[in-house]
C-alpha cells in the first residue's frame, strides 16, 4: 500500500462526509485512490476556494466534520477566503493539501503552509514520514472536532509514493472516530445568579442562537421566556427558529424591524442562549442601551469580554432547563414585556415593510421581492442567503416562516461564498429543497460552480437579486457625495447563463412572475436560475440608519 492509498483509507475510516476537492499534481493520487475504492462521495468542484466552502457548508448543516482536498502551491493559496470564513464560523473541517516534492531544488509551488494555516486561523498537521499517516489523519480529525475549526493536513507529493507500513489497516481499526467530551454543567450558584437577575427584570429579552440546535432546548427557552414575560428574538444564524411564537420579534441586531427596535431599546435584561452578543446582534450596542447582558454559552469570546458581557459557562441544553426549574420554584408567571400594548405593537411589525413599497422604474422594489419570497418559498426549504445590500430586505422581509432553515455566508464579510456554501449545505441535508438567494456581483465570483450543480444534478433554485451593481458600495458612496458609477455594471443575463450550464433560466421583472417561477416544478435534478431585476435606488432600513442618517 502506497502513502496516498493510506491517506484515502484513513479518510474513509474517520469520516462519512463527502470529499469536496479540485485535483492537481500534489493530490491527484489521493483522488484516484478514493475513486478506486468506489467512493461516490467524491465531489469535484471547479475552484479550490469553492471546494473548501462546500465542505464548510456541509459541516454547518450536518454538524459533522467537512472534508476537502486541494493541490499544492496556488491550489492551496486560492482557498484563503473560504478557510477564514469557515474558521470564523467555527466550522470543523479537514483540508488535505498536497505539498511540493521535498527534494525538488526548484520547488516552484512551495510556500510555508503552516504560516498560511496560522494566517487563516486554522490548525496545521504536517505528515513528515509515511509511517505517521494514520496518527496524523487521526490528529487532524480530532483537532477539527475538538477545536471546532478547519485543520490543514499537509503531505508532500513524493511521500505519497512511498510504501506505507503493512499495519495501516490494523492501526485504523484500533482508532475510533473522535468525539466531543460532555460539556461541564454550570454551577448551582451560577444558575441562582441568573435567576436573581431574571426575578429583578421588568423588560427581559431572550435571544436564541445557533447553538440551540434541538427543539427540546428551544422549547425550554420559550417556556423560560413565558415564565418571565420576556420577548423572544434570534441571532442572525438562528433566524426563523422561533418565528411561530407570537412574542417573537425576529432577528435581533441591525436587521431588527423599526418597530421592534422601539421595544427592544426598553429592555433591562438580555439573555443570550448560545447566541453571540457582539456588535451585530446588538447593532453596535445601540439596540440595548440600558440592559444588563448575560450569555449562556460554552465559552467567553474576546469580544464579549471587551463589551463587558456577563457569561455563564455551560451547555445551553442543560443550563436552560435548570433555570426553568429554579424559576418555577421562585415565582409565578410574570407579564412584564408581554402586556396588551406590546402585543398590539408586535402585530404592526409585518406591515412595516409593505407600507414602504412603491413602483420603481428600474426594477422591482427589493421589499416587494422579499414579500413575494415570504409567501412563495417552498415549504421546508433550506435557504442559503448571501451578504451584501439586498440581504437586509430578505432577512427583514421573509419572516414568520418557522418551516424554513437558514444558512448564511457572511462570516468573513466576503461576497462570492454563497453558491459553494449552498452546494455543501445541500449535501449536508438533501431532504430539503435548496433555495439560494444572492446578489449579482456575488454570484459571478463563483459562477463556474453551476457546472458542479449540473454535473451532480443538485435540484437548486438560484435567485439572483440583480441590480447591476455592487449595491452595498453604491449605498455607501451616494450618501458620502461620491460617484456611484464605479460600482455599477451592465449586468449579464443570468437566465441565459443558467441555461448555458444546463439548467433552466427565467427572467423575472414583476412580483407575479417570481411567485409563478417558484411554484413551477422543474423536475428532480434540474436546477433553475431566476434573474430577478431589482431596483438599485432603494436603500435598506439598516443602510438608512447607518449611512443616510435616517
PDB file of C-alpha atoms in Angstrom, residues 206-226 232-233 238 241-242 245 272-275 296-298 314-324:
ATOM      1  CA  UNK A 206     -34.190  36.132  25.302  1.00  0.00           C
ATOM      2  CA  UNK A 207     -32.064  35.700  22.178  1.00  0.00           C
ATOM      3  CA  UNK A 208     -31.923  32.192  20.692  1.00  0.00           C
ATOM      4  CA  UNK A 209     -28.616  31.434  18.954  1.00  0.00           C
ATOM      5  CA  UNK A 210     -27.427  28.778  16.541  1.00  0.00           C
ATOM      6  CA  UNK A 211     -26.067  26.769  19.468  1.00  0.00           C
ATOM      7  CA  UNK A 212     -29.695  25.927  20.373  1.00  0.00           C
ATOM      8  CA  UNK A 213     -29.671  23.014  17.984  1.00  0.00           C
ATOM      9  CA  UNK A 214     -32.570  20.842  19.117  1.00  0.00           C
ATOM     10  CA  UNK A 215     -36.260  21.570  19.519  1.00  0.00           C
ATOM     11  CA  UNK A 216     -36.249  20.478  23.153  1.00  0.00           C
ATOM     12  CA  UNK A 217     -33.744  23.201  24.059  1.00  0.00           C
ATOM     13  CA  UNK A 218     -35.701  25.836  22.147  1.00  0.00           C
ATOM     14  CA  UNK A 219     -38.901  24.701  23.864  1.00  0.00           C
ATOM     15  CA  UNK A 220     -37.239  25.179  27.267  1.00  0.00           C
ATOM     16  CA  UNK A 221     -36.080  28.690  26.256  1.00  0.00           C
ATOM     17  CA  UNK A 222     -39.619  29.557  25.216  1.00  0.00           C
ATOM     18  CA  UNK A 223     -41.060  28.282  28.485  1.00  0.00           C
ATOM     19  CA  UNK A 224     -38.496  30.257  30.480  1.00  0.00           C
ATOM     20  CA  UNK A 225     -39.286  33.383  28.439  1.00  0.00           C
ATOM     21  CA  UNK A 226     -43.006  32.822  29.044  1.00  0.00           C
ATOM     22  CA  UNK A 232     -38.051  36.416  22.062  1.00  0.00           C
ATOM     23  CA  UNK A 233     -35.523  37.092  19.330  1.00  0.00           C
ATOM     24  CA  UNK A 238     -30.696  31.153  14.109  1.00  0.00           C
ATOM     25  CA  UNK A 241     -36.249  29.267  14.867  1.00  0.00           C
ATOM     26  CA  UNK A 242     -38.981  30.923  16.999  1.00  0.00           C
ATOM     27  CA  UNK A 245     -44.175  32.371  18.641  1.00  0.00           C
ATOM     28  CA  UNK A 272     -28.229  35.197  25.042  1.00  0.00           C
ATOM     29  CA  UNK A 273     -28.892  31.466  24.705  1.00  0.00           C
ATOM     30  CA  UNK A 274     -25.888  30.124  22.792  1.00  0.00           C
ATOM     31  CA  UNK A 275     -26.056  33.343  20.801  1.00  0.00           C
ATOM     32  CA  UNK A 296     -25.300  31.299  28.401  1.00  0.00           C
ATOM     33  CA  UNK A 297     -22.640  29.666  26.269  1.00  0.00           C
ATOM     34  CA  UNK A 298     -19.768  27.211  26.073  1.00  0.00           C
ATOM     35  CA  UNK A 314     -22.170  25.577  30.200  1.00  0.00           C
ATOM     36  CA  UNK A 315     -24.195  23.750  27.587  1.00  0.00           C
ATOM     37  CA  UNK A 316     -27.383  25.748  26.997  1.00  0.00           C
ATOM     38  CA  UNK A 317     -29.286  22.464  26.575  1.00  0.00           C
ATOM     39  CA  UNK A 318     -28.620  21.709  30.240  1.00  0.00           C
ATOM     40  CA  UNK A 319     -28.487  25.263  31.604  1.00  0.00           C
ATOM     41  CA  UNK A 320     -31.928  26.465  30.451  1.00  0.00           C
ATOM     42  CA  UNK A 321     -33.953  23.549  31.904  1.00  0.00           C
ATOM     43  CA  UNK A 322     -32.209  24.111  35.255  1.00  0.00           C
ATOM     44  CA  UNK A 323     -33.052  27.812  35.085  1.00  0.00           C
ATOM     45  CA  UNK A 324     -36.663  26.933  34.295  1.00  0.00           C
TER      46      UNK A 324
END
